[in-house]
Structures are given as C-alpha cells and as structure tokens.
XYZ file of C-alpha atoms in Angstrom:
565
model
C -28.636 10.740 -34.773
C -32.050 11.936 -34.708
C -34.823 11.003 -32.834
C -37.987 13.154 -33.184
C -40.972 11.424 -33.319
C -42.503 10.696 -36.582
C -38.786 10.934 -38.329
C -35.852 8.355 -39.080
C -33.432 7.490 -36.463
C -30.306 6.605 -38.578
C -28.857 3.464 -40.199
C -28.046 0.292 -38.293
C -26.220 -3.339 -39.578
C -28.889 -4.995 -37.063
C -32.149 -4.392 -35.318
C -32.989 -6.712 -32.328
C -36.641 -6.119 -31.293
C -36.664 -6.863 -27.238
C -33.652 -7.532 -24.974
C -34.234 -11.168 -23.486
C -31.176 -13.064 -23.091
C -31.919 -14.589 -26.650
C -31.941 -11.454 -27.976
C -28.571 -10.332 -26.019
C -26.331 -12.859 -26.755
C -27.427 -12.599 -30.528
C -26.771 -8.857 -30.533
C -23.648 -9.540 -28.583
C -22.045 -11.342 -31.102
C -23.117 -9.840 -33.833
C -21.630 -6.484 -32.493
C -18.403 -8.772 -31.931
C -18.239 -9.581 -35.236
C -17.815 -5.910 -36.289
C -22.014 -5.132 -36.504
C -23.406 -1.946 -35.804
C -26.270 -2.852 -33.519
C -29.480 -1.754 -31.975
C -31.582 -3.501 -29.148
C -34.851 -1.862 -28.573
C -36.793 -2.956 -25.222
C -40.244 -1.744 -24.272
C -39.588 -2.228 -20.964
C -37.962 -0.302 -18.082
C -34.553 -2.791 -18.130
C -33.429 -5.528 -20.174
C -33.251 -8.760 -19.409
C -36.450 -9.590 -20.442
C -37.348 -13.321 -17.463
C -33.645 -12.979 -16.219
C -34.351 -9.305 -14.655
C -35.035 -8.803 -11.324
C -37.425 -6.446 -9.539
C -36.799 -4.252 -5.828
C -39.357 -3.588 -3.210
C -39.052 -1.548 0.155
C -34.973 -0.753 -0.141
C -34.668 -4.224 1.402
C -35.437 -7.047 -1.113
C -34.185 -8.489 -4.879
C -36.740 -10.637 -6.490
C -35.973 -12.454 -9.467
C -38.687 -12.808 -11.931
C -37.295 -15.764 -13.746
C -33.437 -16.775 -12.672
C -34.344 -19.490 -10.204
C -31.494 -21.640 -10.641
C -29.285 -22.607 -14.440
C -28.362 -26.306 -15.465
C -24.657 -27.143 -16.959
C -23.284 -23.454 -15.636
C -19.269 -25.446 -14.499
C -16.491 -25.185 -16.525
C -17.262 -26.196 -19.940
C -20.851 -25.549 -19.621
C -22.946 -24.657 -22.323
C -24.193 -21.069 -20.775
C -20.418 -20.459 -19.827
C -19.055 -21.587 -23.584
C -21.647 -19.290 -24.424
C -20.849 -16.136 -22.329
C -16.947 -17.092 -22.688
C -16.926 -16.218 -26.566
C -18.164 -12.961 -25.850
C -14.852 -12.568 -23.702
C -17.601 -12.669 -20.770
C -15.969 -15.839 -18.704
C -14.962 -13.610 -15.685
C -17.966 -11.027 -15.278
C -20.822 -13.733 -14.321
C -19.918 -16.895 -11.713
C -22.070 -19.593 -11.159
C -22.406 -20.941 -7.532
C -23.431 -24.639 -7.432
C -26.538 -25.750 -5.657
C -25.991 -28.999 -3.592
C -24.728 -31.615 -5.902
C -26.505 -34.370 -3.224
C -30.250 -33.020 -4.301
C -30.812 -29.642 -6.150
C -34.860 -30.169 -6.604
C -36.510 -31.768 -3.996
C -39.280 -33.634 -5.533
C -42.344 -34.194 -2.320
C -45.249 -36.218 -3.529
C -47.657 -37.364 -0.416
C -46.071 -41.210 -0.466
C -42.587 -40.387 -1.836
C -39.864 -37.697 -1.584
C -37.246 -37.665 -3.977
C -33.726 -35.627 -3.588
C -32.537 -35.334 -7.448
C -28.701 -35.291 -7.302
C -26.337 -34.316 -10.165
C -25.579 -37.040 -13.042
C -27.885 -39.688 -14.876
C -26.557 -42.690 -12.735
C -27.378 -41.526 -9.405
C -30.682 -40.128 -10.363
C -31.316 -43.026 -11.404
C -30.274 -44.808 -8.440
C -32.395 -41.979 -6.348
C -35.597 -43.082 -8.403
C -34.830 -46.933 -7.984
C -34.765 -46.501 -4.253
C -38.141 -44.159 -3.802
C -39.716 -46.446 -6.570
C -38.573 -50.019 -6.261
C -41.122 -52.179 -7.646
C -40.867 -50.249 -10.628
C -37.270 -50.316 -11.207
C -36.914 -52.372 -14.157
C -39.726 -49.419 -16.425
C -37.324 -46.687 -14.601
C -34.250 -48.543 -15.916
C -35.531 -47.951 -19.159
C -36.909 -44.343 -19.183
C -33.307 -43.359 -18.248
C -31.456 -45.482 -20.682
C -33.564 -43.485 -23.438
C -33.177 -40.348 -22.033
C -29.636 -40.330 -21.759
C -28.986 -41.255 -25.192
C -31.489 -38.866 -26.477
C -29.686 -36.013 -24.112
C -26.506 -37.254 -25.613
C -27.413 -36.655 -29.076
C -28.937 -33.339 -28.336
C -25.569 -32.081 -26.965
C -23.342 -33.475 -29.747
C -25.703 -31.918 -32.537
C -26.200 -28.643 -30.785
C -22.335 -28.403 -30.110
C -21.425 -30.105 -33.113
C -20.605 -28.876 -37.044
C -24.254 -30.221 -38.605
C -23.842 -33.587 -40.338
C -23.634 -37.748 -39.209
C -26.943 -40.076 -38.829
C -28.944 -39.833 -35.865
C -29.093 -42.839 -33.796
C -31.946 -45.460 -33.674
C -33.072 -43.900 -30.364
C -33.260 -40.659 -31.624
C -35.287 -41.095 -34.644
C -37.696 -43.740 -32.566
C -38.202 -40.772 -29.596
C -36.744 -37.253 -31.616
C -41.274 -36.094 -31.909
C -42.862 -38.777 -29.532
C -44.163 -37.099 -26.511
C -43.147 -37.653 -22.659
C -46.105 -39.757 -22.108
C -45.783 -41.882 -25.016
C -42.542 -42.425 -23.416
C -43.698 -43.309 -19.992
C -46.358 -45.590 -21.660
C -43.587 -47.529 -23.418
C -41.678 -48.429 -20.089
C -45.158 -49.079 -17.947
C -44.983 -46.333 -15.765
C -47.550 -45.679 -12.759
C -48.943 -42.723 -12.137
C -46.787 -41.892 -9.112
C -43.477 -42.734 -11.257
C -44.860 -40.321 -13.806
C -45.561 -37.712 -11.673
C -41.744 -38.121 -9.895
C -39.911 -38.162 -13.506
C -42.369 -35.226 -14.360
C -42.088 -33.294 -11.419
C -39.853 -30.120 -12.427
C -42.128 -29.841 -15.662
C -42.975 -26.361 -14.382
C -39.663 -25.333 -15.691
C -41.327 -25.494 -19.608
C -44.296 -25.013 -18.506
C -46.614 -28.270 -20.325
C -47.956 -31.605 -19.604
C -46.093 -34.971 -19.934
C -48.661 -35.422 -23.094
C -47.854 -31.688 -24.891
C -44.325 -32.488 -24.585
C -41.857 -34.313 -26.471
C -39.414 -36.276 -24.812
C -36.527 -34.207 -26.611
C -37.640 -30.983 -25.045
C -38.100 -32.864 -21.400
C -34.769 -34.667 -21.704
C -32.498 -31.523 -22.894
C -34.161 -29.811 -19.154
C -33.411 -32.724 -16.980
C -29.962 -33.053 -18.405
C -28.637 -29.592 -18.115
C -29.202 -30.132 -14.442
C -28.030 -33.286 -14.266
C -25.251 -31.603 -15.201
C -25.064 -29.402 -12.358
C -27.385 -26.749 -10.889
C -26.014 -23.122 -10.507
C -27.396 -19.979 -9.600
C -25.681 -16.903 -11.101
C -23.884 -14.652 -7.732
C -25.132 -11.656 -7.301
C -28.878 -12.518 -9.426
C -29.997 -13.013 -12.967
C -29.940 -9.123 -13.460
C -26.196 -9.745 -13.197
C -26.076 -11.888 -16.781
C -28.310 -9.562 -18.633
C -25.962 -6.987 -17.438
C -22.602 -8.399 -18.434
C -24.517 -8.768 -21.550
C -25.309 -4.810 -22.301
C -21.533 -4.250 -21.224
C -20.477 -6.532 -23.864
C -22.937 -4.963 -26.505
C -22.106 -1.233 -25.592
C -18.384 -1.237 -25.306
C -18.248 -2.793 -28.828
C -19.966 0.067 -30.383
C -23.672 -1.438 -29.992
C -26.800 0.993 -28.494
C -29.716 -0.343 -25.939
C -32.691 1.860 -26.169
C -35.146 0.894 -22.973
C -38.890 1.887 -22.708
C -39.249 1.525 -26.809
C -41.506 -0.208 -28.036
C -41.306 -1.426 -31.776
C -44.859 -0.906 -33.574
C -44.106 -3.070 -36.304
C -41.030 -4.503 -38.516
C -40.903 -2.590 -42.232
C -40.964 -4.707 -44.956
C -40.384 -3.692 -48.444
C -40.209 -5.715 -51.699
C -40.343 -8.422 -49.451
C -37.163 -8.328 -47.512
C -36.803 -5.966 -44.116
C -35.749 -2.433 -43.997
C -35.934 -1.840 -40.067
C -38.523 -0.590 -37.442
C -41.119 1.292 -36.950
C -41.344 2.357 -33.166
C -44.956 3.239 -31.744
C -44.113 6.586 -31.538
C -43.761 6.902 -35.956
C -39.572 6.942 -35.615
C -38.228 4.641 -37.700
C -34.399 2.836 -37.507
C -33.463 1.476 -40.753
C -31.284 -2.061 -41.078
C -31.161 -4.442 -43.577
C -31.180 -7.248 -40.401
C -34.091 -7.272 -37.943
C -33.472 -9.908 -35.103
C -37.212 -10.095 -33.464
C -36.495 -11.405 -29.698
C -40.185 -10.596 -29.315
C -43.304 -13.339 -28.726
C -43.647 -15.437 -31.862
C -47.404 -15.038 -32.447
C -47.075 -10.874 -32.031
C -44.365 -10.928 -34.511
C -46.270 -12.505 -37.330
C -49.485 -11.876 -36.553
C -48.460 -8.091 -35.067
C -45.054 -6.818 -35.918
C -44.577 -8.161 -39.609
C -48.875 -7.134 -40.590
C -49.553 -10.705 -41.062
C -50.773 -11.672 -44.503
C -49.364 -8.001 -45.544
C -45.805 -9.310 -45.532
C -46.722 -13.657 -45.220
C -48.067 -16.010 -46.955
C -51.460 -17.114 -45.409
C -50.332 -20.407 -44.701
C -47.797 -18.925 -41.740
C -50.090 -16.486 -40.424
C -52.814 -19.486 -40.140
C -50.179 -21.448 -38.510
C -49.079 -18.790 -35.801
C -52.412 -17.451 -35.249
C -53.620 -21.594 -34.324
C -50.289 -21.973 -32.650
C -50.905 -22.668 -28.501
C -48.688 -21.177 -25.804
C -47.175 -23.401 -22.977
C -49.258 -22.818 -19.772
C -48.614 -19.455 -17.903
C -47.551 -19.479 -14.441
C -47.885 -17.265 -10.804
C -45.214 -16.821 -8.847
C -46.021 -15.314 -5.126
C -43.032 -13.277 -4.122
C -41.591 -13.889 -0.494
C -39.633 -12.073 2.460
C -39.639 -13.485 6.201
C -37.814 -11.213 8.957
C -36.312 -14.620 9.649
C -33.944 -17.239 8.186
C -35.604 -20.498 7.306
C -34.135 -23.896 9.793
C -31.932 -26.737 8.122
C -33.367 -25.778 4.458
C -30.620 -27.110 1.992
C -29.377 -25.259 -0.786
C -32.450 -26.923 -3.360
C -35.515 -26.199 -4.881
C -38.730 -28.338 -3.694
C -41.373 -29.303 -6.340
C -44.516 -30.414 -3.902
C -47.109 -32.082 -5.822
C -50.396 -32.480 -3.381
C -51.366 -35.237 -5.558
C -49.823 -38.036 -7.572
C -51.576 -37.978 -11.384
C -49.455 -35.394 -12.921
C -51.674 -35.972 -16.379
C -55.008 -35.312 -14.303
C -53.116 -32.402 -12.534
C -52.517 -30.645 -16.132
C -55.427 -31.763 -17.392
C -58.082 -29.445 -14.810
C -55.590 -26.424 -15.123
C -55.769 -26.667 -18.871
C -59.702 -26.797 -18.579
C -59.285 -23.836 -16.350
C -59.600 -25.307 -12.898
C -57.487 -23.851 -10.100
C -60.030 -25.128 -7.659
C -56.642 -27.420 -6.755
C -53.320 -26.207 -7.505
C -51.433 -28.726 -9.724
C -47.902 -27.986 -7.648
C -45.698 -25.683 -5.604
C -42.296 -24.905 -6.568
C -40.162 -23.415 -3.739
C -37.086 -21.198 -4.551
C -34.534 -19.705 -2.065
C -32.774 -17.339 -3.725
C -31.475 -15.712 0.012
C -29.973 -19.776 0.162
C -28.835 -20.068 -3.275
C -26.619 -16.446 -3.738
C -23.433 -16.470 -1.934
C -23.238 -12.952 -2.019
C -23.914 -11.173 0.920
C -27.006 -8.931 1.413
C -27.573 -9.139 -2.339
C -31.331 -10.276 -2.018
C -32.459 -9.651 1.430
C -30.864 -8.063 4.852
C -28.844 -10.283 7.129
C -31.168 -12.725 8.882
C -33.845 -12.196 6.684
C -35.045 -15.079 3.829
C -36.157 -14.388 0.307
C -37.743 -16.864 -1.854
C -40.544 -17.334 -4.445
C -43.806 -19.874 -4.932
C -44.782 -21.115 -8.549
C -47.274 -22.745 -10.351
C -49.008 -23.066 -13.486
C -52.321 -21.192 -14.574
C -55.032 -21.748 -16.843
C -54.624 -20.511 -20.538
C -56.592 -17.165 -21.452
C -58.311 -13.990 -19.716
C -61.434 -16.240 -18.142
C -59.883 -17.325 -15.075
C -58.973 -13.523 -14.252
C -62.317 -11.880 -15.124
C -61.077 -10.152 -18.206
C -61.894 -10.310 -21.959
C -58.511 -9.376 -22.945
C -54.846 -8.442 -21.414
C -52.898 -5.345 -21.285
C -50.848 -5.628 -24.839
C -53.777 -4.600 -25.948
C -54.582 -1.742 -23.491
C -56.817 -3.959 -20.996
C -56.235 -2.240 -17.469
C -56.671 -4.545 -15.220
C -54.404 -3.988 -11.789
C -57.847 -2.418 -9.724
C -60.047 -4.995 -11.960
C -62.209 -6.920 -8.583
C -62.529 -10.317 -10.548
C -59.104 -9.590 -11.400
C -58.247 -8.649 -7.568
C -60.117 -11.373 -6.055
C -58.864 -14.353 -8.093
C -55.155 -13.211 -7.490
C -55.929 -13.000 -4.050
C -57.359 -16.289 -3.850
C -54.615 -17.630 -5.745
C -52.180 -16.020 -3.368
C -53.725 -17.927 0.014
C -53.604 -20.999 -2.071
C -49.569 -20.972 -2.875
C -49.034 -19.551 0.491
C -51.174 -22.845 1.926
C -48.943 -25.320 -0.238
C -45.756 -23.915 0.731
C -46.723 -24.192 4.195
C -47.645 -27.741 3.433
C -44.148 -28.509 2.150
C -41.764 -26.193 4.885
C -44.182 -25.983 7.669
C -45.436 -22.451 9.156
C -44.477 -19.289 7.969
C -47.384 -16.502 7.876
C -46.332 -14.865 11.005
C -42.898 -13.943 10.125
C -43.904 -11.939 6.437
C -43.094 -8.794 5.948
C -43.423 -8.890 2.301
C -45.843 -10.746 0.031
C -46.808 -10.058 -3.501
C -47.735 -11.826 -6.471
C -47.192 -11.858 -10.408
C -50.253 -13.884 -12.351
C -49.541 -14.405 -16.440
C -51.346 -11.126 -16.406
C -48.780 -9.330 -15.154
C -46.224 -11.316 -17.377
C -47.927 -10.212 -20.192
C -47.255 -6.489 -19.113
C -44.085 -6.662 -19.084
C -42.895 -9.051 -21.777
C -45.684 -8.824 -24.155
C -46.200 -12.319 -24.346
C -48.817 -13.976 -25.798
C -51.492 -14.963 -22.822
C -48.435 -14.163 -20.419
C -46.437 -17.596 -21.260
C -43.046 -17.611 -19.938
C -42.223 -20.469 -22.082
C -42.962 -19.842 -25.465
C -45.243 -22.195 -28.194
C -46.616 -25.691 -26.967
C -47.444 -26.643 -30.168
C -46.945 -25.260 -33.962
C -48.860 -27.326 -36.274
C -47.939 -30.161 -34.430
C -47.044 -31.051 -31.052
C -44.130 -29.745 -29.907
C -42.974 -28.149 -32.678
C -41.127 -24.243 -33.467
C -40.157 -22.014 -35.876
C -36.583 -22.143 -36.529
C -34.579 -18.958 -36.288
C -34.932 -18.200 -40.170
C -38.306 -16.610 -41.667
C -40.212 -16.553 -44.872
C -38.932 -12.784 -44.888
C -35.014 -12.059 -46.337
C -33.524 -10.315 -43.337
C -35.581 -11.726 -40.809
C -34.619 -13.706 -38.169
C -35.831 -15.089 -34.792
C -34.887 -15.700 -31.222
C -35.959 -16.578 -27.671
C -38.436 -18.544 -26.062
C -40.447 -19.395 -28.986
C -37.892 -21.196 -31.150
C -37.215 -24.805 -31.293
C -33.541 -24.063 -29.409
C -35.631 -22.024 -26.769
C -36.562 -23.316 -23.438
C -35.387 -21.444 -20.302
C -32.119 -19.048 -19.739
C -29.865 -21.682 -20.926
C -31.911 -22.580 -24.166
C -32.564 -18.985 -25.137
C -28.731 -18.255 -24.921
C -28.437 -20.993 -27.333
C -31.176 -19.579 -29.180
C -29.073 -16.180 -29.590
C -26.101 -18.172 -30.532
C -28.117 -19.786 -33.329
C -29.528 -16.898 -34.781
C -25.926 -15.121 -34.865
C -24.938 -18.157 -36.894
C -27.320 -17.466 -39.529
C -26.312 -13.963 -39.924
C -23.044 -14.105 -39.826
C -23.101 -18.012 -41.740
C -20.369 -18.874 -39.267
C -20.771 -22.390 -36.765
C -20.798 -19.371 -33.459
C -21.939 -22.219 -30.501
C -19.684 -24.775 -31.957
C -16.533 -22.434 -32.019
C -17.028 -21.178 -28.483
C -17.525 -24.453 -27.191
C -13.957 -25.250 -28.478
C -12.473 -21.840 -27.102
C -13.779 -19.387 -29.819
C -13.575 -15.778 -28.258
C -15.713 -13.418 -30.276
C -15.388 -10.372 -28.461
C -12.516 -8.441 -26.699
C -12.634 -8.429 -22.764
C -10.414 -4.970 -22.936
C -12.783 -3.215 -24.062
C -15.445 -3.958 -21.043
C -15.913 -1.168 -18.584
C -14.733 -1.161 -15.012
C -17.015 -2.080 -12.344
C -16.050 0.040 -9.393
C -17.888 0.396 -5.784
C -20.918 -0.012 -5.804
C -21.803 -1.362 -9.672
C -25.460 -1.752 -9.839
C -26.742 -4.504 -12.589
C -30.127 -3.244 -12.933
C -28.807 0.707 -13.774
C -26.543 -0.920 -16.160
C -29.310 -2.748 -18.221
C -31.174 0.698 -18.717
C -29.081 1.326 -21.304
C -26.560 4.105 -21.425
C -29.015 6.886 -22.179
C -31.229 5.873 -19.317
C -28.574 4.889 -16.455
C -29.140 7.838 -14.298
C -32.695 8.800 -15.560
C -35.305 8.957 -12.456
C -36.779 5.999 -10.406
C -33.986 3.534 -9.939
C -34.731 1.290 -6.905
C -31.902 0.665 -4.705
C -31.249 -1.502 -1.951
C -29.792 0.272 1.359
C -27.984 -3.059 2.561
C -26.038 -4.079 -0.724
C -22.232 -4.494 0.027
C -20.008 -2.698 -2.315
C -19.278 -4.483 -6.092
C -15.628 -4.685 -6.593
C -14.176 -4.622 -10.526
C-alpha cells in the first residue's frame, strides 16, 4: 500500500476519522463483521479522553478514566466489550458500594451509595425537611432511567410512558422546580454535574438521569487504567485484519456526487472508502472536515456553526511522596457554595474569580493493581473543574487547531497558574493539607484539551445545545456514507455513552440491532485471534498502532510489575 504524500493510500470498507472509544468500538465491530478498516488518529496514541499520560518514570495520569458506571456483570460497557470477544482483557474493580462520590457542600455531606433506594434514603437523611420534593425527583428519575435502558437495549418499538414524554426534553431545573427544591437540594442532586459538563438549566433531565443511573448501578474503575480499554480495543481491531494509523491527521472527508469517497489527510494522501465513520468534534466535521455548505445544505452548517459546546474543564494533575490517611475508595465533589445555578451561571459569564467546585479523584486508591499509577507509598490523584467558554479567559484570540501557540503565552501562563493555586486551595479545603508532600504538579486547561483532541473550545463533553436545548445529531448525516460517533451525539456522554455511541453507529452500517444482541450474549468477534500479552505488556505502546509500537519516545514507568497474558 502506498503512502507518499500527495498520492492514494489504497482502498478501505471503512474510514474512522479519530480513535476515541466511540470511534473504537465502532471500528471494532465493523472489522468483526468481516470490514476492512482504517482508524486514523492525529494524536500520539489512541484513546482519545480514556488515554493516559507518564511523567518522571514514576507516575500514570489519566486524562479522562476517573471512574465507569454499570461496569458488573451484565453491564452495559461489559455487554459492550463482551461482543467483541473482549470480556476477559479489561476488569472492572468496584469503588465502595457504601459511597462512591462524596458530595461536601459547607452545611451537608452526602456519601452517594449504589442503587436508587438508598440514595434516596442518603438524600432523605442529609435533607429532611425536604423529603417529600426528594421523594419525587427520584420517583421520576428512576422511571425515566428505566426507559432509557429498555430503549437503548431494546429492538426499537412500544409507547413511551407518561413520564417519559412529560420529562424526555424538559431540563434538570424544570425538574427541580416541579418538586420545590431549595437551592442546597439542587446543588446535592446536581453535584457530580461535572461529569457532562452543563448547568442544571442546559440540561435535560434524560441526559442527567442516564449519568446518575449508570452509577447507581455500580462505580468501577478499569485495573490497570483507561489506557488499558482503548488498548484491548486496537487488539481487537488489528488481529481482525483492521489498521490504526497514529499522528494522522485527516484534512477533510471527500465527497463526490454527494455521497463519501474517503479522506484526505493533511499531508495530500488520500484513503478511499465508500464508509467514513467521523469520531471527530461535531462542529469541525461539518463546518471543517465535510467544507461546509460545499457538501451541506445551509440549514446544517447554520445549525452546527450556532451549536454551543458543554463547558470545558481543568484538571490539576497530582503526586504526593505519601499515601493519603483513612481516604475511602470515592470520589469527593466539594462545592464551596450551595447555588449550583449561580455557580454555573458566573463561569458561563466567564468568572473564575470563585471556582464553581472541586472534584477529587484517587486513581492510586481506585486501581488494584500494584505500582500501576504511582510507586509504593506514593498517592496519585487529579482536581477538576469547569472553565469559562472561549479563548478570553486565557488571553488568546484563538486555540491551537488553528495554529495558536500558546504554551509560553504570559496571559496564558499566568491565568493557568492562578487557576492552579485555586484547585490546589479547594482540595485542601476538602482533604486538609497537602502542599508539602508534592513532588509533582501540573495542569491541563480546555486549551490543552483542544491540542490534543481537536475539540471545539476544548469541551470534553461534546454539544450543550443543537438548535435546541439539549439536543444532538444522531449518528446518520445528510451525506450517503457518512456517519457519526462520540461525544457529540445524542448516545454520547462519557466512556460509557460513547461506547454506546460506537455500538450505534455499527448498527447503521451494518443495519443489524449490534447493542441489543450483545446485551443478550451476541459475540461479534473471535477472542482466538487476540494476541498474547506476555511480561511486561504495555497499553499505551499498544495503542500506537502497529506501525508505531516501537517508534521513539515511549514513556515508561521504572516501577510497573510485570503484565501476565
């Protein structure tokens, strides 16, 4: 197969532009299914928010893995991963089933523990004199989580229930309105919202309630990292026959006579398929990849170039020569102050003045497996929170997908640093002291996110809203042979929703029910054919790609203990 620059790289069944887990698990079974398939990543590694990152031969960071809802047997990530023949490469290791996220407001702290009755018996007790509106916010959530599962699980078909088509595009706060919520209840139920990324008025309740109840459902974090499922993923995809190109970019998606005909990378080499799967940010593929109103009707392009991201977020990255005292195996969401609306509300005007939250995760307390984030004795875990929309806050006029540099920038410098002290001072709020004992500290601002994903403004979480509120493209496009994945589609919303995501898109191409199937035992692909994993198997050299696996600058970690098959 050739692959000078300016020439034509070969034939393919299926093009998937960027290797997020959406973009994976689509590939994967397509490839399962007999496909002859291409991933192309501009990055370094795929994996796109599950890979993980390696500093001083000592430390793992994940970027985005910090813990997976509904990961035990019969989960929907699991179903998922099973019908690629993948059951056995990735295990799950449960977070404590007695309070996974602990929620710290100053009045009120709230340990959320698996299933919908004792949460809301956990929320009763913190928040008695409003038990009766609680009572009520649950009873509609689980029924609207309930429907969500059967349909997404489910051969399409049946009427949706009254509560579903009363709640299915009202928003979270129209929702807490309705059972007479105070502030302080609002901000409790609203607490993990950093994990999409929007405020209890830019979401709808369906998006909210599918989050909560995947936890609810149980809280896992995968052993050994999230670099581990994008991994088992590229296995998969190149032991049935499928190729993973890393650090190439796709300049655009070739459209003729108004179907696709494959890629065009940035270098003028072009792969030709009659299936292009684009994994990449929503807004760059219309407005970017596809030449907008070259390929669309006006009507789309208008619609993704008004379309509004989901905020960005920072996340301060965090090793201590020490292990942290009587910290349980949970997150902690600490919320200095209790009006989650007004909280959203001054980071969406672009005031960072006060942070709106902390979240705390302990990924040195959540893997089982030894040494695999940090030396013995050591602790490894990450601060979040969400950013302003846009360039202002940073001191730029524009980001880097468009060849802004920015990393010696001083407005850019100072307001990270600022932003840095100001995580470090809320985590320190919600653990108590721990500035003497760091011997690493960096952080990651949207900026930086937008470097390596290419994501519109650097959101991790794909559109907020798409002519209305809440709403996303499905995986099908006004182009024949287009299709979509990821964080941007109405299936999308963290690890778990983008694997669904790639599940749905397969189903379009190959017109066959995939997530249904699996979730009754379907096996697409055949577990023979995955490679051995001897001594020392590395996920992040395996999610180069084949060509790549022993090219030049792989960090390593000097403490790892031996991978066994």
């Amino acid at each position: 197969m050739s692959t000078a620059t300016g020439g034509t790289a070969g034939d393919w069944d299926a093009i998937v532009v960027g290797s997020g887990i959406g973009g994976l698990v689509c590939a994967g079974y397509l490839v399962a299914a007999g496909r002859r398939v291409l991933v192309l990543e501009q990055h370094d590694v795929a994996g796109g928010n599950s890979h993980v990152f390696r500093r001083r031969r000592a430390y793992e960071f994940d970027v985005g893995v910090h813990y997976l809802g509904d990961c035990g047997p019969g989960g929907l990530l699991p179903s998922i991963l099973g019908g690629l023949g993948l059951g056995e490469r990735v295990r799950f290791h449960p977070m404590d089933p007695d309070g996974f996220d602990r929620i710290v407001l100053p009045s009120v702290t709230v340990d959320v523990p698996v299933g919908w009755p004792r949460y809301l018996d956990r929320l009763r007790q913190a928040l008695p004199a409003e038990a009766e509106g609680l009572t009520r916010y649950i009873e509609i959530c689980e029924a609207v989580a309930r429907t969500c599962r059967t349909n997404a699980t489910s051969a399409p078909g049946g009427k949706l229930p009254a509560v579903m088509l009363r709640w299915s595009r009202r928003t979270l706060t129209q929702l807490f309105d309705h059972c007479g919520l105070s502030a302080r209840a609002r901000t409790v139920l609203a607490a993990q919202s950093g994990n999409y990324g929007s405020a209890p008025a830019s979401t709808l309740v369906v998006a909210h309630t599918m989050m909560i109840d995947d936890y609810l459902r149980g809280a896992y974090y995968p052993e050994g990292g999230g670099q581990t499922v994008a991994a088992a993923l590229v296995e998969l995809l190149e032991s049935h026959g499928g190729t993973l190109l890393t650090r190439t970019r796709v300049g655009r998606v070739l459209v003729e006579h108004g179907r696709v005909a494959g890629v065009e990378l940035t270098d003028g080499t072009e792969f030709r398929a009659p299936v292009v799967v684009s994994n990449a940010d929503y807004r760059r593929t219309v407005l970017e990849l596809c030449g907008g109103n070259e390929n669309l009707p006006d009507a789309v392009v208008d619609r993704a170039r008004d379309a509004r991201m989901r905020l960005p977020t920072a996340v301060c990255y965090v090793a201590l020569d020490r292990e942290l005292p009587e910290q349980p195996n949970s997150n902690i969401w600490y919320w200095p102050n209790e009006d989650v609306e007004g909280a959203y509300a001054r980071v969406e005007a672009g005031d960072l003045d006060e942070l709106p939250f902390a979240f705390l995760s302990f990924a040195s307390i959540k893997d089982p497996v030894p040494g695999s984030c940090c030396p013995p004795g050591h602790t490894n875990f990450q601060i979040m929170t969400a950013c302003p929309p846009g360039y202002r806050h940073w001191g730029l006029d524009e980001g880097p997908a468009r060849g802004a540099r920015y990393r010696r920038d001083e407005a850019y410098l100072a307001a990270k640093n600022r932003l840095t002290d100001q995580m470090l001072d809320l985590a320190e709020a919600a653990i108590g002291p721990f500035r003497e004992h760091l011997v690493h500290l960096e952080t990651s601002t949207p900026v930086t996110q937008e470097r390596y994903t290419l994501s519109t403004g650097g959101s991790a979480y794909g559109l907020q809203s798409w002519g209305r509120t809440g709403q996303r493209p499905d995986v099908r496009t006004g182009i024949e042979g287009l299709f979509l994945t990821g964080q941007n589609i109405h299936h999308g919303g963290g690890i778990v929703g983008v694997a669904t995501s790639g599940a749905a898109c397969a189903s379009a191409i190959l017109d066959r029910a995939v997530l249904p199937e699996v979730c009754r035992g379907a096996i697409y692909g055949n577990p023979e054919l995955l490679p051995a994993r001897g001594a020392g198997w590395d996920p992040l050299r395996v999610s180069r790609g084949a060509k790549r696996r022993d090219a030049r600058g792989l960090a390593k970690l000097d403490h790892v203990a031996p991978a066994g098959s």
